[in-house]
Short mmCIF file of C-alpha atoms in Angstrom, two decimals:
data_model
loop_
_atom_site.label_atom_id
_atom_site.label_comp_id
_atom_site.label_asym_id
_atom_site.label_seq_id
_atom_site.Cartn_x
_atom_site.Cartn_y
_atom_site.Cartn_z
CA MET A 1 85.40 144.18 167.25
CA LYS A 2 87.12 144.73 170.27
CA ILE A 3 88.98 148.11 171.19
CA LYS A 4 92.73 147.06 171.83
CA THR A 5 92.34 144.73 168.60
CA LYS A 6 91.02 148.25 166.43
CA GLN A 7 93.98 149.74 168.23
CA THR A 8 96.42 147.61 167.10
CA LEU A 9 94.97 147.90 164.32
CA VAL A 10 94.82 151.73 164.08
CA ILE A 11 98.96 151.45 165.12
CA ILE A 12 99.80 148.85 161.76
CA LEU A 13 98.54 151.55 159.71
CA LEU A 14 100.10 154.41 160.73
CA VAL A 15 102.88 153.26 161.11
CA ALA A 16 102.66 151.31 158.11
CA SER A 17 101.91 155.21 156.63
CA PHE A 18 105.39 156.04 157.37
CA LEU A 19 107.67 153.57 156.72
CA LEU A 20 105.89 152.26 153.30
CA PRO A 21 107.17 156.25 151.56
CA LEU A 22 110.93 155.15 152.87
CA LEU A 23 111.03 151.66 151.72
CA LEU A 24 110.04 152.25 148.43
CA TYR A 25 112.43 155.32 148.62
CA VAL A 26 114.55 152.67 149.25
CA ASN A 27 114.15 150.45 146.74
CA GLN A 28 114.09 152.91 143.74
CA PHE A 29 117.75 154.75 145.02
CA GLY A 30 119.02 152.41 147.22
CA THR A 31 120.44 152.95 150.26
CA SER A 32 124.12 154.01 149.91
CA LEU A 33 124.99 157.41 150.73
CA SER A 34 125.35 160.30 148.60
CA SER A 35 127.31 163.78 148.61
CA LYS A 36 125.63 165.22 145.70
CA GLN A 37 123.31 168.04 147.32
CA SER A 38 121.48 168.32 145.16
CA ASP A 39 120.22 163.93 145.72
CA TRP A 40 120.03 165.41 149.11
CA SER A 41 117.81 168.61 148.05
CA ASN A 42 115.91 166.03 145.96
CA PHE A 43 115.39 163.76 149.26
CA GLY A 44 113.97 166.71 151.63
CA SER A 45 111.64 167.35 149.25
CA PHE A 46 110.81 163.15 148.59
CA LEU A 47 109.93 163.84 152.88
CA SER A 48 108.36 167.27 152.75
CA GLY A 49 105.98 165.95 149.91
CA ILE A 50 105.01 162.59 151.48
CA TYR A 51 105.07 163.62 155.17
CA SER A 52 103.81 166.81 156.08
CA PRO A 53 100.18 165.48 154.81
CA LEU A 54 100.26 161.94 156.09
CA ILE A 55 101.11 164.03 159.34
CA ALA A 56 98.63 166.43 159.06
CA LEU A 57 96.00 163.96 158.37
CA VAL A 58 97.31 162.46 161.93
CA ALA A 59 96.81 165.04 163.52
CA LEU A 60 93.07 165.08 162.24
CA PHE A 61 92.79 161.89 163.29
CA ILE A 62 94.31 162.89 166.81
CA LEU A 63 91.98 165.93 167.62
CA ALA A 64 88.78 163.99 165.28
CA ILE A 65 89.58 161.52 168.83
CA GLN A 66 89.93 163.90 171.22
CA LEU A 67 86.63 165.49 170.12
CA VAL A 68 84.37 162.28 170.19
CA ILE A 69 86.41 162.05 173.50
CA GLN A 70 85.31 164.97 175.46
CA ARG A 71 81.68 164.82 173.10
CA ALA A 72 81.08 162.00 175.31
CA ALA A 73 82.72 162.94 178.98
CA SER A 74 80.44 165.89 178.69
CA LYS A 75 77.42 163.96 177.89
CA HIS A 76 78.46 161.57 180.39
CA GLN A 77 78.11 164.49 183.40
CA PHE A 78 75.25 165.88 181.52
CA ASP A 79 73.39 162.42 182.39
CA GLN A 80 74.60 162.05 185.75
CA ALA A 81 73.70 165.99 186.46
CA PHE A 82 70.11 165.09 185.35
CA ILE A 83 69.60 161.85 187.15
CA THR A 84 70.93 163.43 189.82
CA CYS A 85 68.76 165.85 190.04
CA SER A 86 65.87 163.67 188.74
CA ARG A 87 66.19 161.67 192.06
CA GLU A 88 66.43 164.29 194.70
CA ASP A 89 63.27 165.74 192.80
CA ILE A 90 61.38 162.49 192.95
CA ASN A 91 62.78 162.05 197.12
CA PHE A 92 61.77 165.63 197.63
CA TYR A 93 58.54 164.88 196.81
CA ILE A 94 57.84 160.82 198.01
CA THR A 95 58.83 162.99 201.56
CA LYS A 96 56.34 165.43 201.05
CA LEU A 97 53.83 162.62 200.33
CA GLU A 98 54.50 160.17 203.04
CA LYS A 99 53.85 162.73 205.26
CA HIS A 100 50.62 164.21 203.72
CA LEU A 101 48.75 160.65 204.14
CA LYS A 102 49.23 159.70 206.86
CA GLU A 103 47.23 162.82 207.84
CA SER A 104 43.90 162.08 209.33
CA PHE A 105 40.89 162.20 206.71
CA GLU A 106 37.65 161.50 209.00
CA ASP A 107 37.04 159.37 212.26
CA ASP A 108 41.00 159.40 212.88
CA VAL A 109 40.98 157.70 209.11
CA LEU A 110 44.61 157.77 207.60
CA ILE A 111 43.78 159.60 204.07
CA LYS A 112 46.13 156.94 203.27
CA ASP A 113 44.07 154.48 204.46
CA TYR A 114 41.14 155.89 202.94
CA ILE A 115 42.43 156.46 199.10
CA ASP A 116 43.83 152.85 199.06
CA LYS A 117 40.47 151.25 200.18
CA HIS A 118 37.86 153.85 197.88
CA PHE A 119 40.44 154.56 195.15
CA ARG A 120 42.14 151.72 194.17
CA PHE A 121 40.50 148.81 193.15
CA LEU A 122 39.19 150.95 190.18
CA ASP A 123 39.12 149.71 186.09
CA THR A 124 38.39 152.26 183.81
CA SER A 125 34.70 151.55 183.40
CA ALA A 126 34.23 152.83 187.31
CA LEU A 127 36.81 155.52 186.83
CA THR A 128 33.87 156.76 184.40
CA ARG A 129 30.56 156.24 186.69
CA HIS A 130 29.89 159.77 187.65
CA ASP A 131 29.79 159.05 191.49
CA VAL A 132 32.96 157.76 191.72
CA ILE A 133 33.69 161.07 189.76
CA ALA A 134 31.99 163.17 192.18
CA GLN A 135 33.21 161.26 195.18
CA ILE A 136 37.41 162.08 193.40
CA LYS A 137 36.78 165.98 192.77
CA SER A 138 35.57 165.63 196.26
CA PHE A 139 38.08 164.59 198.04
CA HIS A 140 40.93 166.39 195.63
CA LYS A 141 39.03 169.48 196.77
CA LYS A 142 39.56 168.81 200.43
CA HIS A 143 43.13 167.43 199.82
CA GLN A 144 44.44 169.18 196.48
CA TYR A 145 48.11 169.01 197.14
CA ILE A 146 48.12 165.00 197.01
CA ILE A 147 47.45 165.39 193.20
CA ASP A 148 49.60 168.15 193.07
CA ILE A 149 52.71 166.02 193.91
CA TRP A 150 51.36 163.42 192.07
CA LEU A 151 51.59 165.97 189.03
CA ALA A 152 55.21 167.10 189.69
CA ILE A 153 56.58 163.72 189.74
CA TYR A 154 54.98 162.47 186.83
CA PRO A 155 57.46 164.69 184.24
CA ILE A 156 60.42 164.19 186.18
CA GLN A 157 59.76 160.06 185.92
CA LYS A 158 58.43 161.08 181.85
CA GLY A 159 62.52 162.37 181.45
CA LEU A 160 63.55 159.35 182.35
CA GLU A 161 61.47 157.12 180.71
CA ILE A 162 61.91 158.90 176.82
CA ASN A 163 65.60 157.48 177.17
CA LYS A 164 66.16 153.85 176.60
CA ALA A 165 69.51 153.94 177.35
CA TYR A 166 71.33 153.19 180.15
CA PRO A 167 71.71 154.69 182.87
CA TYR A 168 68.23 156.09 182.24
CA GLU A 169 65.67 153.04 181.82
CA GLN A 170 67.41 151.88 184.75
CA ASN A 171 66.94 154.80 186.85
CA PHE A 172 63.49 154.66 185.78
CA GLU A 173 62.64 151.76 186.97
CA ALA A 174 63.76 152.81 190.31
CA SER A 175 62.27 155.57 190.65
CA LYS A 176 58.87 153.51 190.81
CA LEU A 177 59.85 150.76 192.51
CA ARG A 178 61.09 154.06 195.33
CA LEU A 179 57.91 155.38 194.84
CA ALA A 180 55.74 151.52 195.13
CA SER A 181 58.21 150.62 198.37
CA CYS A 182 57.86 153.65 199.85
CA ILE A 183 54.75 154.66 199.94
CA SER A 184 53.21 151.51 198.90
CA PHE A 185 51.81 149.91 195.34
CA GLY A 186 48.13 150.40 195.65
CA THR A 187 48.69 153.51 197.12
CA CYS A 188 50.24 154.18 193.59
CA VAL A 189 47.41 153.20 192.21
CA ALA A 190 44.75 154.63 193.80
CA ILE A 191 46.39 157.79 193.67
CA ASP A 192 47.17 156.93 189.96
CA ASN A 193 42.75 156.61 189.29
CA MET A 194 42.40 159.94 191.13
CA TYR A 195 44.92 161.31 188.00
CA TYR A 196 43.32 160.09 185.66
CA VAL A 197 39.23 161.42 187.18
CA ILE A 198 40.94 164.58 188.15
CA THR A 199 43.11 165.63 184.78
CA ASN A 200 40.13 163.80 182.20
CA ASP A 201 43.46 161.55 181.16
CA ILE A 202 45.42 163.83 179.81
CA ASN A 203 48.19 161.33 179.69
CA ASN A 204 45.40 159.28 177.32
CA GLY A 205 46.24 155.45 178.97
CA LYS A 206 49.65 155.85 179.95
CA TYR A 207 49.94 155.55 183.59
CA TYR A 208 52.78 153.64 185.80
CA PHE A 209 50.18 152.11 188.22
CA THR A 210 47.23 151.58 187.63
CA GLU A 211 45.76 149.93 184.59
CA ALA A 212 43.32 152.52 183.43
CA LYS A 213 42.98 152.89 179.93
CA ARG A 214 41.10 155.86 177.63
CA GLN A 215 38.04 155.54 176.55
CA THR A 216 37.43 155.47 173.22
CA PRO A 217 34.15 157.45 171.97
#
């Protein structure tokens, strides 16, 4: 049912609630004005008895609507503040990550190129090989800040992902696209693979870029 239809029905019900008692009174006692004080006193008692609780009910209904509107406005403000903060944090970490990835690793090879070459095309079985684990840990020992930044990004992503409603879901997908476009999807996969090894699959096979899965015992 559309909002306008609901509003129209509410107005009709309110008008009917106020008019019906008067119509019943007129139908029972007529429309002629009485000269007796007792009749006016009875009429006043009738109006007070009928309309006092009705007005109180309407006031309570209006108060409930105001509370709902206020709650919705507060939630909207919280959502916007949370998403803005998350976006700013992710942009900050992307800038840091881009800077470090452009640093030289060895023989004038950039860190980005090195991890793309050695850690991108690794499946779950490769990530459990001792030589691969040793290579990743050796790299991490020299350049720990790469995974440190990635560790800082993941909780922000999870905070957006956990809420499936708008605008969280849209901003979660947008943040993944921002990461992939700024540092390349392949590099994101490589860092995810390193993250998988260094944290000993702390995410239980749930990653945003790599297809590595949790090893079953």
